[in-house]
Amino acid sequence: MKIIMLGAPGAGKGTQAKKIAEKYSVPHVSTGDIFRANIKNGTELGKEAKKYMDQGQLVPDELTVKILLDRVAQDDCKNGYVLDGFPRTIPQAEVLEKALSKLGEQIDYAINIDVPDETIVNRMSGRRACISCGATYHIVSIPPKKEGICDTCGNELVLRDDDKPETVRKRLSVYHEQTQPLIDFYEKRNILKSVDGMIGSKEVFEIIVSFLGE
Ligand code: AP5
Ligand code: MG
């Protein structure tokens, strides 16, 4: 099972990708989480990625594509994966498609979570993220059991550097310009499934399961 999560920043891609990964026993592969782990560990890749991420810009395709292809070539991805935050540009989608077709494989579903821009800025200011395992919470709608602590791994939750309202607005405009065209790209390949992301995260997941099967 190979799945792509599409949607604006804050639409709930990470929230749903985690649940899908757990239910269907496939890894959750988030390019954003990979970059953040590199930033935390002070790697060269992290330093380079941070320049773009803090501005709400995309990390260049050359860098991102290599990281992603290396990741999905690992052993734990042989039965599939959920991609969260990749592809984010048409060239990224084309590279992925080519790499898979060389292996005789393809993406099974692209799931688009639809949330209007006005809701996004609000959601982001209440988001708390775990840098260790990538879990995300919301201080009002999806709080952790213990304030400031990740339910899954027990590490500290933080407000992401790129969740400031002005950076979120920039990320939204980059999304509309560079990422939204992917909805059409996957629609044409007949693998697009869209879900309204304004309902509760549990309900969103139920709809996704209805697409993917029990
Ligand atoms: P990335 O980490 O992918 O960020 P993003 O796409 O901006 O998305 P977010 O993680 O902010 O949101 P999400 O959709 O995962 O929402 P979440 O589930 O957390 O990328 C960060 C940066 O890295 C990019 O800006 C770019 O610079 C770089 N990058 C990454 N990949 C790249 C690529 N392929 N190419 C180039 N650059 C790349 O939910 C949001 C909040 O809402 C949470 O608080 C959550 O608890 C809450 N919530 C979720 N669902 C619901 C619901 N149904 N109702 C109410 N609240 C909800
Ligand atoms: Mg995310």
Coordinates of C-alpha atoms and ligand atoms in Angstrom, one line a residue:
M1 CA 0.0 0.0 0.0
K2 CA 1.6 3.2 -1.2
I3 CA -0.2 6.4 -0.2
I4 CA 0.4 10.1 -0.6
M5 CA -1.1 12.7 1.7
L6 CA -2.0 16.0 0.1
G7 CA -3.3 19.2 1.7
A8 CA -2.3 22.6 2.8
P9 CA 0.0 23.1 5.8
G10 CA -2.0 22.3 8.8
A11 CA -4.7 20.4 7.0
G12 CA -4.0 17.3 9.1
K13 CA -1.7 15.3 6.9
G14 CA 0.6 14.3 9.7
T15 CA -2.2 13.5 12.1
Q16 CA -3.9 11.2 9.6
A17 CA -0.6 9.7 8.2
K18 CA 0.3 8.5 11.7
K19 CA -3.1 6.8 12.1
I20 CA -2.9 5.2 8.6
A21 CA 0.7 4.0 9.3
E22 CA -0.5 2.3 12.6
K23 CA -3.6 0.7 11.2
Y24 CA -2.0 -0.7 8.0
S25 CA 1.4 -1.4 9.5
V26 CA 3.4 0.7 7.0
P27 CA 6.0 3.4 7.8
H28 CA 5.0 7.1 8.0
V29 CA 7.5 9.0 5.9
S30 CA 7.4 12.8 6.4
T31 CA 10.0 14.9 4.6
G32 CA 9.3 17.7 7.1
D33 CA 10.0 15.4 10.0
I34 CA 13.2 14.2 8.4
F35 CA 14.3 17.8 7.9
R36 CA 13.4 18.7 11.5
A37 CA 15.3 15.7 12.9
N38 CA 18.4 16.9 10.9
I39 CA 18.0 20.5 12.2
K40 CA 17.8 19.1 15.7
N41 CA 21.0 17.1 15.2
G42 CA 22.8 20.0 13.6
T43 CA 23.6 18.1 10.3
E44 CA 24.7 19.9 7.1
L45 CA 21.3 18.9 5.5
G46 CA 19.5 20.4 8.5
K47 CA 21.4 23.7 8.2
E48 CA 20.6 23.9 4.6
A49 CA 16.9 23.0 5.0
K50 CA 16.4 25.4 7.9
K51 CA 17.2 28.4 5.7
Y52 CA 14.2 27.6 3.5
M53 CA 11.8 26.2 6.2
D54 CA 12.1 29.3 8.5
Q55 CA 11.1 31.5 5.5
G56 CA 8.1 29.2 4.7
Q57 CA 9.8 28.3 1.4
L58 CA 10.2 24.8 -0.1
V59 CA 13.5 23.1 0.3
P60 CA 15.0 22.7 -3.3
D61 CA 13.8 19.7 -5.2
E62 CA 17.4 18.3 -5.7
L63 CA 17.9 18.0 -2.0
T64 CA 14.4 16.7 -1.1
V65 CA 14.1 14.1 -3.9
K66 CA 17.3 12.4 -2.9
I67 CA 16.4 12.2 0.7
L68 CA 13.0 10.7 -0.1
L69 CA 14.2 8.1 -2.6
D70 CA 16.8 6.9 -0.2
R71 CA 14.2 6.6 2.6
V72 CA 11.7 4.6 0.5
A73 CA 14.4 2.3 -0.7
Q74 CA 14.9 1.1 2.9
D75 CA 13.8 -2.3 4.0
D76 CA 10.8 -1.3 6.1
C77 CA 9.2 0.4 3.0
K78 CA 9.0 -2.8 1.0
N79 CA 5.3 -3.4 1.7
G80 CA 4.4 0.3 1.2
Y81 CA 4.4 3.6 3.1
V82 CA 2.4 6.8 3.7
L83 CA 4.2 9.8 2.3
D84 CA 3.4 13.0 4.2
G85 CA 4.7 16.3 2.7
F86 CA 6.1 14.7 -0.4
P87 CA 5.6 15.3 -3.3
R88 CA 5.1 19.0 -3.0
T89 CA 5.9 20.1 -6.6
I90 CA 5.0 18.6 -10.0
P91 CA 8.8 17.8 -10.6
Q92 CA 8.9 15.9 -7.3
A93 CA 5.8 13.9 -8.3
E94 CA 7.3 13.1 -11.7
V95 CA 10.6 11.9 -10.2
L96 CA 8.7 9.6 -7.8
E97 CA 6.5 8.3 -10.6
K98 CA 9.5 7.5 -12.7
A99 CA 11.4 5.8 -9.9
L100 CA 8.5 3.7 -9.0
S101 CA 7.7 2.7 -12.6
K102 CA 11.3 1.4 -13.0
L103 CA 10.4 -1.0 -10.2
G104 CA 7.1 -1.9 -11.8
E105 CA 5.3 -0.1 -9.0
Q106 CA 2.9 2.9 -8.5
I107 CA 1.2 5.0 -5.9
D108 CA -2.2 3.5 -4.9
Y109 CA -4.0 6.5 -3.5
A110 CA -3.4 10.3 -3.1
I111 CA -5.6 11.5 -0.3
N112 CA -6.3 15.2 -0.2
I113 CA -7.4 16.8 3.0
D114 CA -9.4 19.9 2.3
V115 CA -9.3 22.8 4.8
P116 CA -9.9 26.5 4.0
D117 CA -7.0 28.9 4.6
E118 CA -8.8 30.9 7.3
T119 CA -8.9 27.8 9.6
I120 CA -5.2 27.0 9.0
V121 CA -3.6 30.0 10.7
N122 CA -5.7 29.3 13.9
R123 CA -4.8 25.7 14.0
M124 CA -1.1 26.2 13.7
S125 CA -0.8 28.6 16.6
G126 CA -2.4 25.9 18.8
R127 CA -0.3 23.0 17.4
R128 CA 2.3 21.3 19.5
A129 CA 4.7 18.9 17.9
C130 CA 7.0 16.1 19.1
I131 CA 10.4 16.5 17.4
S132 CA 11.3 13.0 18.5
C133 CA 8.5 10.9 17.0
G134 CA 6.6 13.4 14.8
A135 CA 3.3 13.2 16.6
T136 CA 1.2 16.3 16.5
Y137 CA -1.4 17.7 19.0
H138 CA -3.6 20.7 19.3
I139 CA -3.9 22.5 22.6
V140 CA -7.7 22.7 22.2
S141 CA -8.9 20.1 19.7
I142 CA -6.4 17.2 20.2
P143 CA -4.6 17.8 23.5
P144 CA -2.0 15.4 24.8
K145 CA -2.9 13.4 28.0
K146 CA -0.3 15.3 29.9
E147 CA 0.4 19.0 29.0
G148 CA 3.6 19.5 27.0
I149 CA 4.4 15.8 26.9
C150 CA 4.0 13.4 23.9
D151 CA 1.5 10.5 24.5
T152 CA 3.4 8.2 22.2
C153 CA 7.1 8.6 23.3
G154 CA 7.1 10.8 26.4
N155 CA 9.3 13.5 25.0
E156 CA 8.7 17.3 25.2
L157 CA 6.2 19.0 22.8
V158 CA 7.2 22.2 21.1
L159 CA 5.7 25.0 19.0
R160 CA 7.4 24.7 15.6
D161 CA 9.6 27.6 14.4
D162 CA 7.6 27.8 11.2
D163 CA 4.2 28.0 12.9
K164 CA 4.3 31.8 13.5
P165 CA 1.3 33.4 11.7
E166 CA 3.4 35.3 9.1
T167 CA 5.4 32.2 8.2
V168 CA 2.1 30.2 8.0
R169 CA 0.7 32.7 5.6
K170 CA 3.8 32.4 3.4
R171 CA 3.6 28.6 3.5
L172 CA 0.0 28.8 2.4
S173 CA 0.8 31.0 -0.6
V174 CA 3.7 28.6 -1.5
Y175 CA 1.2 25.7 -1.2
H176 CA -1.3 27.3 -3.6
E177 CA 1.3 28.1 -6.1
Q178 CA 3.4 25.0 -6.1
T179 CA 1.6 22.1 -4.4
Q180 CA -2.1 22.5 -5.2
P181 CA -1.5 21.6 -8.9
L182 CA -0.8 18.0 -7.6
I183 CA -4.5 17.6 -6.9
D184 CA -5.1 17.7 -10.7
F185 CA -2.0 15.6 -11.4
Y186 CA -3.3 12.7 -9.3
E187 CA -7.0 13.2 -10.4
K188 CA -5.8 12.6 -13.9
R189 CA -4.2 9.3 -12.8
N190 CA -7.6 8.3 -11.1
I191 CA -6.1 7.8 -7.7
L192 CA -7.2 11.0 -6.0
K193 CA -9.5 10.8 -2.9
S194 CA -10.6 14.0 -1.2
V195 CA -11.9 14.4 2.3
D196 CA -13.3 17.4 4.2
G197 CA -10.7 18.2 6.9
M198 CA -13.0 20.5 8.8
I199 CA -14.7 17.6 10.6
G200 CA -13.1 16.0 13.7
S201 CA -9.8 14.1 13.1
K202 CA -11.5 10.8 14.1
E203 CA -14.2 11.3 11.5
V204 CA -11.6 12.2 8.9
F205 CA -9.8 8.9 9.6
E206 CA -13.1 6.9 9.3
I207 CA -13.6 8.3 5.8
I208 CA -10.0 7.6 4.9
V209 CA -10.4 4.0 6.0
S210 CA -13.6 3.8 3.8
F211 CA -11.3 4.7 0.9
L212 CA -8.5 2.2 1.7
G213 CA -10.6 -0.7 3.0
E214 CA -10.5 -2.4 6.4
Ligands
AP5_1 P1 5.9 19.8 6.8 O1 6.4 19.4 8.0 O2 5.4 18.8 5.8 O3 4.7 20.9 7.0 P2 3.4 21.3 6.2 O4 3.0 20.6 5.0 O5 3.4 22.7 6.2 O6 2.3 20.6 7.1 P3 2.2 20.6 8.6 O7 3.0 19.6 9.2 O8 2.4 22.0 9.1 O9 0.6 20.3 8.7 P4 -0.1 18.9 8.6 O10 -1.0 18.9 7.4 O11 0.8 17.7 8.9 O12 -1.1 19.1 9.9 P5 -1.1 18.4 11.3 O13 -1.5 17.0 11.2 O14 0.1 18.7 12.1 O15 7.0 20.7 6.0 C1 7.6 21.8 6.7 C2 8.6 22.5 5.8 O16 9.6 21.5 5.3 C3 8.0 23.0 4.5 O17 7.4 24.3 4.7 C4 9.2 23.0 3.6 O18 10.1 24.1 3.8 C5 10.0 21.7 4.0 N1 9.6 20.5 3.2 C6 9.0 19.4 3.6 N2 8.7 18.6 2.6 C7 9.2 19.2 1.5 C8 9.2 18.8 0.1 N3 8.7 17.6 -0.3 N4 9.7 19.7 -0.8 C9 10.3 20.8 -0.4 N5 10.3 21.3 0.9 C10 9.7 20.4 1.8 O19 -2.3 19.2 11.9 C11 -2.2 20.6 12.1 C12 -2.9 21.0 13.5 O20 -4.3 20.8 13.4 C13 -2.4 20.1 14.7 O21 -2.4 20.9 15.8 C14 -3.5 19.0 14.7 O22 -3.6 18.5 16.1 C15 -4.7 19.8 14.3 N6 -5.7 19.0 13.6 C16 -5.5 18.0 12.7 N7 -6.6 17.5 12.2 C17 -7.6 18.2 12.8 C18 -9.1 18.2 12.7 N8 -9.7 17.3 11.9 N9 -9.8 19.1 13.5 C19 -9.1 20.0 14.3 N10 -7.8 20.0 14.4 C20 -7.0 19.2 13.7
MG2 MG 2.9 17.6 9.2

